[in-house]
Coordinates of C-alpha atoms and ligand atoms in Angstrom, one line a residue:
Chain A
M1 CA -173.3 52.1 50.8
A2 CA -172.1 52.6 47.3
V3 CA -171.0 56.1 46.4
L4 CA -170.3 55.3 42.8
T5 CA -172.2 52.7 40.7
I6 CA -171.2 52.0 37.1
K7 CA -173.2 49.6 34.9
N8 CA -172.3 48.3 31.4
L9 CA -170.4 51.5 30.6
A10 CA -168.9 51.8 27.1
K11 CA -167.1 54.5 25.4
T12 CA -166.4 54.9 21.7
F13 CA -164.5 58.0 20.4
N14 CA -165.5 59.5 17.1
V15 CA -168.8 57.5 16.9
G16 CA -170.0 57.1 13.3
T17 CA -166.8 58.1 11.6
P18 CA -164.1 55.9 10.0
K19 CA -161.9 56.9 13.0
A20 CA -164.3 55.3 15.5
S21 CA -162.5 53.5 18.3
R22 CA -163.9 51.6 21.3
V23 CA -161.9 52.5 24.4
L24 CA -164.1 51.2 27.2
D25 CA -166.3 48.1 26.9
D26 CA -168.9 46.8 29.3
I27 CA -167.4 48.2 32.5
S28 CA -169.4 47.4 35.6
F29 CA -168.3 48.0 39.2
D30 CA -169.3 49.9 42.3
V31 CA -167.3 51.7 44.9
R32 CA -168.3 51.7 48.6
G33 CA -168.0 54.9 50.6
G34 CA -164.7 55.5 52.4
T35 CA -162.7 53.0 50.3
F36 CA -159.6 53.5 48.2
V37 CA -160.0 51.8 44.9
S38 CA -157.2 51.7 42.2
I39 CA -157.7 51.2 38.5
V40 CA -154.6 49.6 37.1
G41 CA -153.8 48.8 33.5
P42 CA -151.3 49.3 30.8
S43 CA -151.0 52.8 29.2
G44 CA -153.7 53.5 26.6
C45 CA -156.3 51.0 28.0
G46 CA -158.7 53.8 28.8
K47 CA -158.1 54.7 32.5
S48 CA -158.0 58.4 32.0
T49 CA -161.1 58.2 29.8
L50 CA -162.9 56.3 32.6
L51 CA -162.1 59.0 35.1
N52 CA -163.1 61.8 32.8
I53 CA -166.4 60.1 32.3
I54 CA -167.0 59.7 36.0
S55 CA -166.1 63.4 36.6
G56 CA -168.5 64.5 33.8
V57 CA -165.8 66.1 31.7
E58 CA -166.3 63.4 29.0
E59 CA -169.5 61.9 27.7
H60 CA -170.1 58.1 27.6
T61 CA -171.5 56.2 24.7
S62 CA -173.8 53.8 26.6
G63 CA -174.4 52.4 30.1
D64 CA -175.2 54.1 33.4
I65 CA -173.3 55.9 36.1
S66 CA -174.7 57.0 39.3
L67 CA -173.2 59.0 42.2
T68 CA -174.7 59.5 45.6
S69 CA -173.7 62.2 48.1
D70 CA -173.8 62.3 51.8
S71 CA -175.7 65.5 51.8
G72 CA -178.4 64.3 49.3
G73 CA -177.5 67.2 47.0
P74 CA -175.4 66.9 43.9
A75 CA -172.2 64.9 44.5
R76 CA -169.1 67.0 44.9
M77 CA -166.0 65.7 43.1
G78 CA -162.3 66.4 43.5
Y79 CA -159.7 65.7 40.9
V80 CA -156.0 65.3 41.1
F81 CA -154.3 65.3 37.6
Q82 CA -151.0 63.9 36.3
D83 CA -149.8 67.5 36.2
P84 CA -150.6 70.1 39.0
R85 CA -152.9 72.3 36.8
L86 CA -152.7 75.3 39.0
L87 CA -153.6 78.8 37.8
P88 CA -150.1 80.4 37.4
W89 CA -151.5 83.9 38.1
R90 CA -153.0 83.1 41.4
S91 CA -151.3 82.4 44.7
V92 CA -151.4 78.9 46.3
M93 CA -154.2 80.0 48.7
K94 CA -156.2 81.6 45.9
N95 CA -155.8 78.4 43.9
M96 CA -157.2 76.5 46.8
M97 CA -160.2 78.8 47.0
Y98 CA -160.9 78.9 43.3
V99 CA -162.5 75.4 43.4
Q100 CA -164.5 76.2 46.5
N101 CA -168.2 77.0 46.3
D102 CA -168.1 79.6 49.1
R103 CA -165.7 82.0 50.9
S104 CA -166.8 81.3 54.4
E105 CA -164.4 81.3 57.3
E106 CA -164.9 77.6 57.7
T107 CA -164.0 77.0 54.1
V108 CA -160.9 79.1 54.4
A109 CA -159.9 77.3 57.5
R110 CA -160.4 73.9 55.8
A111 CA -158.2 75.0 52.8
R112 CA -155.5 76.0 55.3
K113 CA -155.8 72.7 57.1
Y114 CA -155.1 70.7 54.0
L115 CA -152.3 73.0 52.9
D116 CA -150.8 72.4 56.3
M117 CA -151.3 68.6 55.9
V118 CA -149.2 68.6 52.8
G119 CA -146.6 70.7 54.5
L120 CA -147.2 74.0 52.5
A121 CA -148.8 76.2 55.1
K122 CA -145.9 78.6 54.8
N123 CA -146.2 78.8 51.0
A124 CA -149.9 80.0 50.9
D125 CA -148.9 83.3 49.3
F126 CA -146.5 81.9 46.8
F127 CA -147.2 81.8 43.1
P128 CA -147.1 78.3 41.6
G129 CA -144.0 79.3 39.5
Q130 CA -142.1 79.7 42.7
L131 CA -142.7 76.1 43.8
S132 CA -141.0 72.9 42.8
G133 CA -142.9 70.4 40.7
G134 CA -143.4 68.2 43.8
M135 CA -144.7 71.1 45.9
Q136 CA -147.1 72.1 43.1
Q137 CA -148.5 68.6 43.0
R138 CA -149.0 68.7 46.7
V139 CA -151.0 71.8 46.3
G140 CA -153.1 69.9 43.7
I141 CA -153.7 67.1 46.2
A142 CA -154.6 69.6 49.0
R143 CA -156.9 71.4 46.7
A144 CA -158.8 68.2 45.8
F145 CA -159.2 67.1 49.5
A146 CA -160.2 70.6 50.6
V147 CA -163.4 70.5 48.6
E148 CA -164.5 67.6 50.9
P149 CA -165.5 65.6 47.8
D150 CA -167.9 62.7 47.9
L151 CA -165.6 61.2 45.4
L152 CA -162.0 62.0 44.9
L153 CA -160.5 61.1 41.5
M154 CA -156.7 60.8 41.0
D155 CA -155.1 60.2 37.6
E156 CA -151.5 59.0 38.0
P157 CA -150.7 61.9 40.3
F158 CA -147.2 60.8 41.0
S159 CA -146.1 59.6 37.6
H160 CA -144.4 62.8 36.6
L161 CA -142.3 63.0 39.8
D162 CA -138.9 61.6 40.6
A163 CA -139.0 58.3 42.6
I164 CA -138.0 59.8 46.0
T165 CA -140.5 62.7 45.8
A166 CA -143.2 60.2 44.7
R167 CA -142.5 57.9 47.6
G168 CA -142.8 60.8 50.1
L169 CA -146.0 61.9 48.6
R170 CA -147.5 58.4 48.6
A171 CA -146.8 58.2 52.4
Q172 CA -148.4 61.7 52.8
L173 CA -151.4 60.6 50.8
Q174 CA -151.9 57.5 53.0
D175 CA -151.9 59.7 56.1
I176 CA -154.3 62.3 54.7
W177 CA -156.6 59.6 53.5
A178 CA -156.5 57.8 56.8
Q179 CA -157.6 61.0 58.5
S180 CA -160.3 62.1 56.0
K181 CA -161.6 58.7 54.9
K182 CA -162.6 60.0 51.5
T183 CA -163.8 57.7 48.8
V184 CA -161.0 57.6 46.2
V185 CA -160.7 56.2 42.7
F186 CA -157.0 56.2 41.9
V187 CA -155.7 55.5 38.4
T188 CA -152.1 54.2 37.9
H189 CA -150.1 52.0 35.7
D190 CA -147.9 51.1 38.7
V191 CA -149.0 47.9 40.5
V192 CA -146.6 48.4 43.3
E193 CA -148.1 51.8 44.0
A194 CA -151.6 50.4 43.8
V195 CA -151.0 47.7 46.3
E196 CA -149.4 50.1 48.8
L197 CA -152.4 52.5 48.7
S198 CA -155.6 50.6 47.9
D199 CA -158.3 48.5 49.5
R200 CA -159.1 47.1 46.1
I201 CA -157.5 47.0 42.7
I202 CA -159.6 46.8 39.4
V203 CA -157.4 45.6 36.6
L204 CA -158.3 46.9 33.1
Q205 CA -157.0 45.1 30.1
P206 CA -156.2 46.6 26.7
G207 CA -159.5 47.1 24.9
G208 CA -161.0 48.5 28.0
R209 CA -162.6 45.5 29.8
I210 CA -162.2 44.6 33.5
Y211 CA -159.8 41.7 33.7
E212 CA -159.7 41.2 37.5
D213 CA -161.0 42.7 40.7
I214 CA -158.6 42.1 43.6
T215 CA -159.2 42.9 47.2
I216 CA -156.1 44.0 49.1
D217 CA -156.5 43.1 52.8
L218 CA -153.4 44.5 54.5
P219 CA -153.1 46.5 57.7
R220 CA -152.3 50.2 57.4
P221 CA -150.1 52.2 57.3
R222 CA -148.3 50.2 54.7
R223 CA -144.6 50.8 54.2
Q224 CA -142.4 49.7 51.3
T225 CA -140.1 47.9 53.8
D226 CA -142.9 45.6 55.1
P227 CA -142.3 42.1 53.7
T228 CA -146.0 41.2 53.5
V229 CA -146.6 44.3 51.3
A230 CA -143.7 43.3 49.1
T231 CA -145.0 39.7 48.8
L232 CA -148.5 40.8 47.7
Q233 CA -147.0 43.4 45.3
A234 CA -145.0 40.6 43.7
E235 CA -148.1 38.3 43.5
V236 CA -150.3 41.0 41.8
L237 CA -147.5 41.9 39.5
G238 CA -147.3 38.2 38.5
R239 CA -151.1 38.1 37.7
L240 CA -150.7 41.2 35.6
E241 CA -147.9 39.7 33.6
A242 CA -150.1 36.6 33.0
M243 CA -152.8 39.0 31.7
K244 CA -150.3 40.6 29.3
T245 CA -149.2 37.2 28.0
L246 CA -152.8 36.2 27.6
S247 CA -153.9 39.3 25.6
R248 CA -150.7 39.0 23.5
T249 CA -151.6 35.4 22.5
A250 CA -155.2 36.5 21.9
A251 CA -154.0 39.2 19.6
A252 CA -151.7 36.8 17.7
Chain B
M1 CA -127.7 106.7 38.6
T2 CA -124.5 105.2 37.2
D3 CA -122.6 107.9 39.0
Q4 CA -124.2 107.2 42.3
L5 CA -123.5 103.5 42.0
V6 CA -119.9 104.1 41.3
G7 CA -119.6 106.8 44.0
A8 CA -121.2 104.7 46.6
A9 CA -119.3 101.6 46.0
P10 CA -116.6 101.0 48.6
V11 CA -113.1 100.4 47.6
A12 CA -112.9 96.7 47.0
P13 CA -110.5 94.8 49.4
P14 CA -107.8 93.0 47.4
A15 CA -109.1 89.6 48.7
D16 CA -112.4 90.0 46.8
P17 CA -112.1 87.6 43.8
E18 CA -114.7 89.5 41.9
A19 CA -113.0 92.9 42.3
G20 CA -111.3 92.7 38.9
A21 CA -114.5 91.8 37.1
K22 CA -116.3 94.7 38.9
R23 CA -113.6 97.1 37.9
T24 CA -113.8 96.1 34.3
A25 CA -117.6 96.4 34.3
R26 CA -117.4 99.9 35.9
R27 CA -114.8 101.0 33.3
R28 CA -117.1 99.8 30.5
R29 CA -120.1 101.6 32.0
W30 CA -118.0 104.8 32.2
R31 CA -117.0 104.4 28.6
L32 CA -120.6 104.0 27.5
T33 CA -121.7 107.0 29.4
G34 CA -118.9 109.0 27.8
L35 CA -120.0 107.9 24.3
V36 CA -123.6 108.9 25.0
I37 CA -122.5 112.3 26.1
L38 CA -120.3 112.7 23.0
G39 CA -123.3 111.7 20.8
W40 CA -125.4 114.5 22.4
L41 CA -122.6 117.0 22.0
A42 CA -122.2 116.1 18.3
L43 CA -126.0 116.5 17.8
Y44 CA -125.9 119.9 19.6
G45 CA -122.9 121.0 17.4
V46 CA -124.7 120.0 14.1
W47 CA -127.8 121.9 15.2
E48 CA -125.9 125.0 16.2
Y49 CA -124.0 124.9 12.9
G50 CA -127.3 124.3 11.0
S51 CA -129.0 127.4 12.5
W52 CA -125.9 129.5 11.7
W53 CA -126.0 128.2 8.1
F54 CA -129.8 128.5 7.5
G55 CA -130.2 131.5 9.8
S56 CA -132.1 131.3 13.1
R57 CA -135.3 132.3 11.5
L58 CA -135.4 129.1 9.6
L59 CA -133.8 126.9 12.2
P60 CA -133.7 128.5 15.6
T61 CA -130.7 127.7 17.9
P62 CA -131.2 125.1 20.7
Y63 CA -131.1 127.9 23.2
E64 CA -134.0 129.7 21.5
V65 CA -136.0 126.5 21.4
L66 CA -135.3 125.9 25.1
L67 CA -136.5 129.4 26.0
S68 CA -139.6 128.9 24.0
A69 CA -140.3 125.6 25.8
V70 CA -139.9 127.2 29.2
E71 CA -142.3 129.9 28.1
I72 CA -144.9 127.3 26.9
V73 CA -144.6 125.3 30.1
E74 CA -144.8 128.5 32.3
S75 CA -147.9 129.8 30.5
G76 CA -149.8 126.6 31.5
N77 CA -150.7 125.9 27.8
F78 CA -148.6 122.8 27.7
L79 CA -150.6 121.1 30.5
T80 CA -153.9 121.9 28.9
D81 CA -153.0 120.8 25.4
F82 CA -150.9 117.9 26.4
S83 CA -153.7 116.4 28.5
A84 CA -156.1 117.0 25.6
S85 CA -153.8 115.0 23.3
V86 CA -153.3 112.2 25.8
L87 CA -157.0 112.0 26.5
K88 CA -157.8 111.7 22.8
T89 CA -155.1 109.0 22.4
F90 CA -156.7 107.0 25.3
A91 CA -160.2 107.6 24.0
G92 CA -159.0 106.2 20.7
F93 CA -157.7 103.1 22.5
G94 CA -161.0 102.7 24.3
V95 CA -162.8 102.6 20.9
A96 CA -160.2 100.3 19.5
A97 CA -160.6 97.9 22.4
A98 CA -164.4 98.0 22.3
V99 CA -164.3 97.0 18.6
G100 CA -161.0 95.0 18.4
A101 CA -161.4 92.8 21.5
P102 CA -164.7 91.2 20.5
I103 CA -163.4 90.6 17.0
G104 CA -160.3 89.1 18.4
Y105 CA -162.3 86.9 20.8
L106 CA -164.4 85.6 17.9
M107 CA -161.3 85.0 15.8
G108 CA -159.5 83.1 18.6
R109 CA -162.5 81.1 19.5
Y110 CA -164.1 80.0 16.3
N111 CA -162.3 78.9 13.1
Y112 CA -165.3 80.2 11.2
W113 CA -165.0 83.8 12.3
R114 CA -161.2 83.5 12.0
A115 CA -161.6 82.8 8.4
F116 CA -164.1 85.6 8.0
F117 CA -162.0 88.4 9.7
H118 CA -158.5 87.3 9.1
D119 CA -157.6 88.9 5.8
G120 CA -159.5 92.1 6.6
V121 CA -157.8 92.6 9.9
T122 CA -154.4 91.8 8.5
I123 CA -154.9 94.4 5.7
A124 CA -156.2 97.0 8.1
G125 CA -153.1 96.4 10.2
T126 CA -150.7 97.1 7.3
I127 CA -152.4 100.3 6.0
P128 CA -150.0 103.2 6.8
A129 CA -151.1 105.4 9.7
I130 CA -151.1 108.5 7.6
V131 CA -154.0 107.0 5.5
Y132 CA -156.0 106.7 8.6
A133 CA -155.2 110.2 9.6
V134 CA -156.5 111.5 6.3
M135 CA -159.6 109.3 6.4
S136 CA -160.4 110.6 9.8
L137 CA -160.1 114.2 8.6
I138 CA -162.4 113.5 5.7
V139 CA -165.0 111.9 8.0
F140 CA -164.9 114.5 10.9
G141 CA -163.2 117.6 9.4
L142 CA -162.2 120.1 12.1
S143 CA -163.2 118.2 15.3
N144 CA -161.8 116.4 18.3
L145 CA -163.3 113.2 16.9
G146 CA -160.8 113.0 14.0
P147 CA -157.8 112.2 16.1
I148 CA -159.8 109.7 18.2
L149 CA -160.9 107.9 15.1
A150 CA -157.4 107.8 13.7
V151 CA -156.0 106.3 16.8
A152 CA -158.8 103.8 17.0
L153 CA -158.3 102.7 13.3
V154 CA -154.6 102.3 13.8
S155 CA -154.9 100.3 17.0
A156 CA -158.0 98.1 16.5
P157 CA -156.4 95.6 14.2
Y158 CA -153.4 95.0 16.6
I159 CA -155.7 94.6 19.5
A160 CA -157.9 92.1 17.6
L161 CA -154.9 90.0 16.4
N162 CA -153.4 89.9 19.9
V163 CA -156.6 89.0 21.6
A164 CA -157.1 86.2 19.1
E165 CA -153.6 85.0 19.8
G166 CA -154.3 85.2 23.5
I167 CA -157.5 83.1 23.3
R168 CA -155.7 80.5 21.3
G169 CA -153.0 80.5 24.0
V170 CA -155.5 79.4 26.7
D171 CA -154.3 76.3 28.5
K172 CA -157.1 73.7 27.8
S173 CA -156.0 71.6 30.7
L174 CA -156.9 74.5 33.0
V175 CA -160.3 74.6 31.5
T176 CA -160.7 70.8 32.0
M177 CA -159.6 71.2 35.6
S178 CA -162.1 74.0 36.2
E179 CA -164.9 71.9 34.7
A180 CA -163.9 68.8 36.8
F181 CA -164.3 71.0 39.9
G182 CA -167.7 72.2 38.7
R183 CA -166.7 75.8 37.9
T184 CA -169.2 77.8 35.9
P185 CA -168.4 79.2 32.4
Q186 CA -168.4 82.7 33.9
Q187 CA -165.8 81.7 36.5
I188 CA -163.7 80.0 33.9
R189 CA -163.8 83.2 31.8
K190 CA -162.8 85.4 34.7
E191 CA -160.1 83.1 36.2
V192 CA -158.6 81.4 33.2
L193 CA -159.5 83.2 29.9
I194 CA -159.0 86.8 30.9
P195 CA -155.7 86.3 32.8
T196 CA -154.4 84.5 29.8
I197 CA -155.2 87.3 27.3
V198 CA -154.2 90.3 29.5
P199 CA -150.5 90.0 28.7
Y200 CA -151.4 89.8 25.0
V201 CA -153.6 92.9 25.2
F202 CA -150.9 94.8 27.0
A203 CA -148.4 93.9 24.3
A204 CA -150.8 95.2 21.8
I205 CA -151.4 98.5 23.7
R206 CA -147.6 99.1 24.1
M207 CA -147.0 98.4 20.5
C208 CA -149.9 100.6 19.4
F209 CA -149.1 103.5 21.8
A210 CA -145.8 104.1 20.1
V211 CA -147.6 104.7 16.8
A212 CA -150.8 106.1 18.1
W213 CA -149.6 109.3 19.8
K214 CA -147.8 110.3 16.6
V215 CA -150.9 109.7 14.5
E216 CA -152.9 111.6 17.1
A217 CA -150.6 114.6 16.9
L218 CA -150.5 114.4 13.1
T219 CA -154.3 114.4 12.8
E220 CA -154.5 117.4 15.2
V221 CA -152.0 119.3 13.0
F222 CA -154.5 119.1 10.1
G223 CA -157.8 119.0 11.8
G224 CA -157.6 119.5 15.6
R225 CA -159.3 122.2 17.7
N226 CA -157.0 121.8 20.6
G227 CA -154.0 119.6 21.6
V228 CA -150.3 119.6 20.9
G229 CA -150.8 119.1 17.1
F230 CA -153.2 122.0 17.0
Q231 CA -150.6 124.2 18.8
I232 CA -147.9 123.1 16.4
R233 CA -150.2 124.2 13.5
T234 CA -150.9 127.6 15.2
E235 CA -147.3 128.4 15.8
Y236 CA -146.4 127.3 12.3
Q237 CA -149.0 129.7 10.9
L238 CA -147.4 132.5 13.0
Y239 CA -144.1 131.3 11.6
D240 CA -142.6 130.8 15.1
I241 CA -140.4 127.8 14.3
A242 CA -138.8 127.8 17.8
A243 CA -142.2 127.3 19.3
V244 CA -143.0 124.5 16.8
L245 CA -139.9 122.7 17.7
A246 CA -140.4 123.3 21.5
W247 CA -143.9 121.8 21.3
M248 CA -142.6 118.9 19.4
F249 CA -139.8 118.2 21.8
L250 CA -141.9 118.6 24.9
F251 CA -144.5 116.2 23.4
I252 CA -141.9 113.6 22.5
V253 CA -140.3 113.7 26.0
F254 CA -143.6 113.4 27.8
M255 CA -145.0 110.7 25.6
L256 CA -141.8 108.7 26.0
I257 CA -142.2 109.1 29.8
I258 CA -145.7 107.7 29.6
E259 CA -144.6 104.9 27.4
R260 CA -141.5 103.9 29.4
L261 CA -142.7 104.5 32.9
V262 CA -146.5 104.4 33.2
L263 CA -147.2 101.5 30.7
A264 CA -144.1 99.5 31.5
K265 CA -144.7 99.8 35.3
S266 CA -148.4 98.9 35.2
E267 CA -147.6 95.9 32.9
A268 CA -144.9 94.7 35.3
R269 CA -147.3 95.0 38.2
L270 CA -150.2 93.2 36.5
L271 CA -147.8 90.4 35.5
S272 CA -146.0 90.1 38.8
W273 CA -147.0 86.4 39.0
R274 CA -144.5 85.6 36.3
P275 CA -141.4 84.1 38.0
Q276 CA -138.8 86.2 36.1
E277 CA -140.6 89.5 36.6
R278 CA -141.0 88.7 40.3
S279 CA -137.4 88.0 40.9
S280 CA -136.3 91.2 39.3
A281 CA -138.8 93.1 41.5
L282 CA -137.5 91.6 44.7
Ligands
LIG301 N1 -160.4 62.7 22.7 C1 -160.0 61.5 22.2 N2 -160.3 61.3 20.9 C2 -160.0 60.1 20.3 N3 -159.3 59.1 21.0 C3 -159.0 59.4 22.3 C4 -159.3 60.6 22.9 N4 -158.8 60.5 24.2 C5 -158.2 59.3 24.3 N5 -158.3 58.6 23.2 C6 -157.8 57.2 23.0 O1 -158.4 56.4 24.0 C7 -157.4 55.4 24.4 C8 -157.3 55.5 25.9 O2 -156.8 56.7 26.3 P1 -156.6 57.0 27.9 O3 -157.9 56.9 28.6 O4 -155.9 58.3 28.0 O5 -155.6 55.8 28.3 P2 -154.8 55.7 29.7 O6 -155.1 56.8 30.6 O7 -155.2 54.3 30.2 O8 -153.3 55.7 29.3 C9 -156.1 55.8 23.7 O9 -155.9 54.9 22.6 C10 -156.3 57.2 23.2 O10 -155.6 57.3 22.0
LIG302 MG1 -153.9 58.4 31.3

């Protein structure tokens, strides 16, 4: 069953002013429950805008979005940002609880479980300023999973980290996702990362249209060293290069 | 404290590579302590000489002032009047916060209100404290409300400006994060907005306090019914200069203690989440 359905979505910033700019144009796709979908595209093509519209932080100009939840109530969303976005004046555990709707024992236990899964159980009482950037980002990931979201949105969560830390966190994300089977929409400009993590890759082109919708049918867990992963990564990268050449000739 | 540190330090073994540096630091600390003591001695000397020159009726000797201070403290008057003055100072802060904080909030939040209040608040902040003291006397005459109003008038502009600054310092990305996780406006206010402005408000209070207690005492001198300033006026009318000076020195010492210890300590505790403050506390 589709958790997220998007139909003919368009977004124009500064509508009705001379600065008006269309960022997303006629986007339609749906995301089935329990799948990991990546949105890939060059920087500035509207990926973050799309996530912000899905999360409700940003308004859309036209089209429809619908979300369904398992419980039948309003859909719960989790969001992992490019930067950790933790409250600096609250401990790690208090940050985890800030986004929760209740303070029940069960909820506290769940928050602890996800902190443990990202390897930070011992740091629950630390302030964010006492953690490294990578650790803070792990808190951000644990926080989003711990709300048990119907839909988990991630916006280039590893792009501010060094390559080694990022690789470690990608492996950790794969493990957590395999256990929790959350529905994830993951934004990245990094095709290699997208192939490693996703069931499906939606490629956005400059101008905010869907260029291609690619299914990634590889066994999990996927590791960088696996040659079949590397082959597919090279192939998808090739297709993206073709898109770039195409849009460059179209522009010329 | 310096003495204890030096006294407790074991004799450094010659192998310690830092021993030389430590010894230099210790010597410098001793020299500084010596200079401070010399400064006090010089001050004492000038005072003694001054009271000999003017006569101790006009300028009592340090010893006479000390005796007078002991008498004031022993009689119990000091505690009563000192707490009256402190209470009035904090009541003034309360009024200043009640008026200044909402204005600051509007100024930080909306450009419209910022434009409306900006010049008025800035001017109010630059008016000399003595003017507020006189205005309060004119409004309330001989009353406890005069000192409170003076403190409030001096402090409110600072509080407004600092709260406005704090509101503008709010991290928008934390607000977006809160909204993405479905937090309510009340939750965002409590968890994001307030913690951001608390340090700014504290800075305002500390800055104001230094001025406020002097204005408070000054207003009491002219129009108080109790408090340290009132006692200074009474002793002055009795021409007891030693008591005037004793009240003054006691007040200064205790206000500095409040300023340095109470305010600074509670600020450090409230802001313990800041990495640098935390490491120094550990
Ligand atoms: N609030 C805004 N007002 C006007 N333009 C915006 C705003 N936010 C983003 N944009 C523009 O929309 C385009 C897409 O931005 P974004 O979604 O952040 O791209 P991406 O995440 O793919 O790098 C960019 O050209 C950006 O300048
Ligand atoms: Mg982006």
